[in-house]
Amino acid sequence: MDGEIRNTFKQITSKKPEKALSDRLILHLGVFIEKRRINRRITFTSLGAFGIIASAPALYYSGSALIQSEFFQYLSLLLSDGKMVLSNIGDYAQIMLESVPFMSMLGLFVGILVAIISIRISLIQIYGQRKLIQI
Amino acid sequence: MRKSIDNDLIAKYLSGDEESFALLVRKYTDETYGFAMSFIKKEDIVEDIFQDTFLKVWKNIKKFDQKKDFKTWFFQILRNTIFDWLRKKSELPFSYFDGGDSGDDRESNIILETISDDEEILPHKLFEKKESVKMVTKALEKISPSQKEVLLLYFSEDLNFREIGEVLGESIDTVKSRYRRALLALKKVLENMNQMHQN
C-alpha cells in the first residue's frame, strides 16, 4: 500500500525541466560570481591606490625630517673620527639617541609599509585570475 | 551513496574544480524541479526560485558541514525560498504556511491517537485508480503548503522523518505529528472529492 501511495506522489513530482534551464542557471551564477570579483578588484585596487597616494606625503615629510636632523651628522662623525668616538662611546651613544628622529622614522616606516601593502593588494587584484564556471 | 557523491563534488569544488559545482546544479535542478513546480506552477518563477536557491548555496557552500547530508541542506534552502515567495505573493496569513495545524481539532486528535498505522488514514482504493495522480494533485492544492510539503518530502523525495526535521528545522515528533495531520487533511479532501464525483 505504501508503494502505491509513493508511486502516486512520485508521479506528481515527476516533471523534469528543459535541459537549457541548468545551462541558464550555471551561466547566471557564473555572471554573478564574475561581477562580484570585478567589484572586489575595483574596491581593493582603489584602496591600494589611495594607500599609495596617502603614504607619499608621509614618506616625503618623514624623509625630509630625517635628512635634516642631526642624526646623520653624528653618524658621519663615527666614520670620520672613529677613535675619538670610541673613546667617548658613552657620551656618543647618548647624543645619538637624543638625535634620532623617532617620529619621523616611525612615519617613514609606516609610510613604506602602507605603500608596500597597497601596491601588493593592487597587483593581486589586477593580475589575480580565476576561471569562470564553464558550461 | 548519494551522500558520498554529493560530498565528493563539494570537496572537488572547494579544491578549485568549478565544474563540480555545475554538476551539482544540473543534478539538483533535475531532481527537485518537480517538487518546486508542485508549489509554484509557473516555469519562469521556478527558474527565479532556483537562481536564488543556487546563489544561496554557492554563498554558503564553505560553511556547509560535509558530514551532513547535502540533499537535506539543499531542500532546506529551496523550501525556504519557495515559501518566502509564496508568502510575498499570497494574501493568506503567515500562520497558514507555518505548521498549518493548530492542534485544536479534537476529532483529529482522537483519530490520531487511535490509529496505529499511518497507512490506514488514507483511503486505499483511491490509490488503486488510474486517475489517482490527478485526484491527489488536486487534493494537495486544498491542504496547507506546510502539510503538502511534509507529504511530498516523505513520499516523493524519500526523506525520513529525521531528514524532514532537518529540512524544516523541527523535531522528529513535530514532523510526525504534522505528517499525520497532513494525511488526515488529505483524506478529508479526497473523500469529499470522491463523494462529489459520485453525486
XYZ file of C-alpha atoms in Angstrom:
334
model
C 0.000 0.000 0.000
C 2.768 2.411 0.865
C 4.250 1.586 -2.542
C 1.111 2.722 -4.340
C 0.974 5.944 -2.355
C 4.676 6.644 -3.041
C 4.220 5.836 -6.707
C 1.331 8.283 -6.941
C 3.260 11.047 -5.209
C 6.368 10.428 -7.321
C 4.292 10.847 -10.447
C 3.007 14.171 -9.083
C 6.592 15.499 -8.826
C 7.938 13.709 -11.882
C 8.026 16.782 -14.114
C 11.552 17.376 -15.431
C 12.989 20.716 -16.502
C 14.181 21.541 -20.007
C 17.930 20.955 -20.377
C 18.540 24.624 -21.096
C 17.363 25.572 -17.599
C 20.507 24.163 -15.956
C 22.638 25.929 -18.571
C 20.938 29.248 -17.787
C 21.299 28.736 -14.030
C 25.011 27.977 -14.376
C 25.524 30.946 -16.674
C 23.649 33.267 -14.322
C 25.724 32.064 -11.395
C 28.932 32.496 -13.378
C 27.995 36.065 -14.279
C 27.180 36.856 -10.657
C 30.478 35.434 -9.439
C 32.472 37.326 -12.041
C 30.655 40.616 -11.310
C 31.423 40.168 -7.654
C 35.099 39.584 -8.400
C 35.262 42.659 -10.610
C 33.636 44.778 -7.913
C 36.124 43.468 -5.361
C 39.024 44.207 -7.689
C 37.797 47.738 -8.210
C 37.314 48.247 -4.464
C 40.670 46.845 -3.410
C 42.572 48.449 -6.283
C 41.049 51.795 -5.303
C 42.023 51.184 -1.680
C 45.513 50.265 -2.805
C 45.842 53.377 -4.947
C 44.532 55.527 -2.109
C 47.056 53.930 0.231
C 49.920 54.728 -2.136
C 48.762 58.326 -2.589
C 48.247 58.770 1.170
C 51.658 57.355 2.009
C 53.519 59.654 -0.437
C 53.351 62.836 1.713
C 54.230 60.767 4.804
C 57.269 59.406 3.001
C 58.282 62.859 1.799
C 57.947 64.678 5.103
C 59.414 61.858 7.173
C 62.347 61.513 4.822
C 62.958 65.264 4.832
C 62.826 65.422 8.621
C 65.244 62.534 8.896
C 67.705 64.080 6.453
C 67.541 67.457 8.132
C 68.056 66.034 11.618
C 71.456 65.967 13.283
C 71.428 62.174 13.298
C 73.381 61.792 10.064
C 75.881 64.443 11.114
C 76.713 62.483 14.258
C 76.760 59.268 12.252
C 79.290 60.729 9.834
C 81.441 61.618 12.876
C 81.731 57.884 13.632
C 83.060 57.292 10.154
C 85.440 60.243 10.038
C 86.910 60.135 13.557
C 86.193 56.659 14.870
C 88.879 56.597 17.550
C 87.627 59.756 19.250
C 84.072 58.436 19.174
C 85.068 55.079 20.662
C 86.977 56.733 23.470
C 83.814 58.691 24.367
C 81.369 55.961 23.476
C 79.035 56.665 26.378
C 78.521 60.329 25.507
C 78.348 59.500 21.829
C 75.660 56.916 22.352
C 73.605 59.354 24.388
C 73.904 62.072 21.734
C 72.943 59.633 19.014
C 69.851 58.516 20.910
C 68.836 62.101 21.529
C 69.248 62.998 17.885
C 67.286 60.087 16.420
C 64.055 61.472 14.965
C 61.880 58.630 16.185
C 58.599 60.075 14.999
C 59.996 60.778 11.534
C 61.429 57.268 11.321
C 58.160 55.789 12.537
C 56.286 57.872 9.960
C 58.704 56.738 7.293
C 58.357 53.103 8.295
C 54.559 53.252 8.379
C 54.501 55.086 5.076
C 56.697 52.473 3.409
C 54.641 49.644 4.906
C 51.359 51.151 3.722
C 52.812 51.734 0.258
C 54.066 48.131 0.004
C 50.769 46.641 1.196
C 48.777 48.906 -1.127
C 50.898 48.003 -4.129
C 50.592 44.301 -3.282
C 46.792 44.476 -2.948
C 46.513 46.363 -6.226
C 48.746 43.888 -8.060
C 46.813 40.897 -6.709
C 43.507 42.428 -7.780
C 44.798 43.366 -11.214
C 46.707 40.206 -12.036
C 44.999 37.596 -9.860
C 42.986 35.244 -12.123
C 40.280 32.605 -11.509
C 38.310 30.600 -14.034
C 34.672 31.264 -14.757
C 32.275 28.375 -14.226
C 32.246 26.627 -17.573
C 29.129 25.292 -19.167
C 25.940 6.514 -1.857
C 24.095 9.707 -2.754
C 25.715 11.479 0.189
C 29.212 10.449 -0.868
C 28.682 11.577 -4.484
C 27.434 14.985 -3.377
C 30.189 15.408 -0.820
C 32.792 14.400 -3.412
C 31.518 17.091 -5.752
C 31.576 19.670 -2.965
C 35.089 18.671 -1.909
C 36.274 18.936 -5.520
C 34.632 22.338 -5.920
C 36.249 23.637 -2.741
C 39.583 22.410 -4.075
C 39.115 24.564 -7.155
C 37.230 22.382 -9.629
C 34.407 24.708 -10.620
C 32.913 22.141 -12.994
C 31.882 20.118 -9.929
C 29.539 22.871 -8.802
C 27.990 22.959 -12.266
C 27.348 19.213 -11.947
C 25.632 19.778 -8.597
C 23.454 22.461 -10.181
C 22.409 20.113 -13.002
C 21.748 17.208 -10.659
C 19.611 19.064 -8.170
C 17.734 21.101 -10.766
C 16.690 17.850 -12.371
C 15.816 16.082 -9.122
C 13.915 18.877 -7.376
C 12.201 20.629 -10.281
C 9.008 18.628 -9.807
C 8.908 19.486 -6.114
C 9.240 23.215 -6.831
C 6.670 23.089 -9.649
C 4.146 21.399 -7.371
C 4.085 24.633 -5.313
C 4.743 27.368 -7.867
C 3.193 26.082 -11.129
C 4.896 28.758 -13.281
C 8.145 27.826 -15.005
C 9.591 31.337 -15.108
C 9.012 31.796 -11.368
C 10.513 28.382 -10.637
C 13.587 29.439 -12.610
C 13.899 32.563 -10.430
C 13.478 30.383 -7.335
C 16.270 28.086 -8.480
C 18.534 31.049 -9.280
C 18.063 32.412 -5.760
C 18.491 28.956 -4.254
C 21.725 28.113 -6.051
C 23.086 31.568 -5.290
C 22.449 30.961 -1.592
C 24.032 27.518 -1.890
C 27.130 28.996 -3.534
C 27.443 31.782 -0.970
C 27.255 29.331 1.928
C 28.993 26.279 0.463
C 32.132 26.853 2.501
C 30.084 26.812 5.705
C 28.336 23.549 4.770
C 29.248 20.738 7.152
C 30.301 17.919 4.846
C 29.460 15.349 7.495
C 25.807 16.221 6.940
C 23.577 15.352 4.009
C 23.720 17.901 1.165
C 20.268 16.899 -0.084
C 18.542 17.897 3.164
C 20.560 21.137 3.288
C 19.611 21.919 -0.306
C 15.933 21.192 0.362
C 16.074 23.450 3.400
C 17.251 26.356 1.242
C 14.897 25.510 -1.631
C 11.767 25.229 0.505
C 12.608 28.436 2.401
C 12.985 30.256 -0.929
C 9.704 28.779 -2.198
C 7.823 29.670 0.977
C 9.280 33.201 1.024
C 7.905 33.670 -2.480
C 4.542 32.172 -1.533
C 4.281 34.477 1.487
C 5.093 37.553 -0.608
C 2.575 36.672 -3.273
C -0.205 35.287 -1.125
C -2.874 37.154 0.729
C -3.083 34.317 3.209
C -1.778 34.909 6.745
C 1.789 33.840 7.569
C 0.494 31.247 10.028
C -1.024 29.344 7.111
C 2.476 28.483 5.955
C 3.872 27.518 9.320
C 2.616 24.207 10.613
C -0.857 24.604 9.206
C -2.170 22.637 12.122
C -3.244 24.283 15.323
C -3.994 21.029 17.057
C -7.293 22.422 18.245
C -9.292 19.857 16.300
C -10.451 17.370 18.966
C -11.699 14.905 16.420
C -8.321 14.900 14.683
C -6.531 14.342 17.967
C -8.745 11.364 18.821
C -8.255 9.823 15.404
C -4.512 10.376 15.550
C -4.271 8.743 18.947
C -6.278 5.684 17.964
C -4.637 4.984 14.652
C -1.594 2.788 14.958
C -0.706 2.610 11.313
C -0.397 5.792 9.228
C -1.371 3.936 6.080
C -4.852 3.350 7.496
C -5.546 7.077 7.327
C -5.640 7.370 3.548
C -8.415 5.711 1.514
C -6.650 2.738 -0.082
C -8.960 2.212 -3.015
C -8.403 5.695 -4.328
C -4.719 4.997 -4.914
C -5.515 1.938 -6.968
C -7.428 4.007 -9.514
C -5.838 5.225 -12.710
C -6.911 8.790 -12.077
C -5.372 8.815 -8.588
C -2.499 11.095 -9.680
C -4.918 13.749 -10.912
C -7.120 13.484 -7.857
C -4.287 13.601 -5.356
C -2.694 16.544 -7.231
C -5.953 18.480 -6.924
C -6.426 17.405 -3.322
C -2.910 18.589 -2.382
C -3.860 22.088 -3.538
C -6.593 22.155 -0.913
C -4.396 21.452 2.100
C -1.899 23.925 3.558
C 1.525 24.259 1.905
C 3.254 23.125 5.089
C 1.192 19.925 5.201
C 1.711 19.385 1.488
C 5.488 19.740 1.786
C 5.723 17.095 4.512
C 3.859 14.610 2.341
C 5.941 15.426 -0.738
C 9.223 15.244 1.151
C 8.220 11.890 2.632
C 6.570 10.143 -0.310
C 8.152 11.838 -3.353
C 11.632 12.682 -2.154
C 12.036 9.630 0.107
C 13.272 11.601 3.087
C 12.778 10.040 6.504
C 11.307 11.948 9.442
C 14.723 12.886 10.830
C 15.775 14.326 7.462
C 12.459 16.145 7.073
C 13.027 17.572 10.551
C 16.400 18.932 9.394
C 14.806 20.494 6.324
C 12.036 22.134 8.320
C 14.068 22.907 11.427
C 11.648 20.894 13.547
C 11.931 17.949 15.926
C 11.095 14.437 14.733
C 7.989 14.362 16.926
C 6.700 17.602 15.426
C 7.323 16.264 11.925
C 5.495 13.009 12.695
C 2.592 14.926 14.139
C 2.430 17.237 11.112
C 2.706 14.255 8.792
C -0.237 12.501 10.411
C -2.349 15.657 10.359
C -1.440 16.128 6.722
C -2.603 12.602 5.949
C -5.869 13.319 7.753
C -6.374 16.589 5.897
C -5.664 14.880 2.571
C -8.023 12.068 3.429
C -10.869 14.504 4.158
C -10.338 16.326 0.877
C -10.130 13.090 -1.120
C -13.305 11.720 0.451
C -15.151 14.959 -0.275
C -13.951 14.924 -3.861
C -14.928 11.297 -4.231
C -18.376 11.990 -2.840
C -18.892 14.947 -5.184
C -17.739 12.815 -8.090
C -20.248 10.114 -7.224
C -23.049 12.653 -6.848
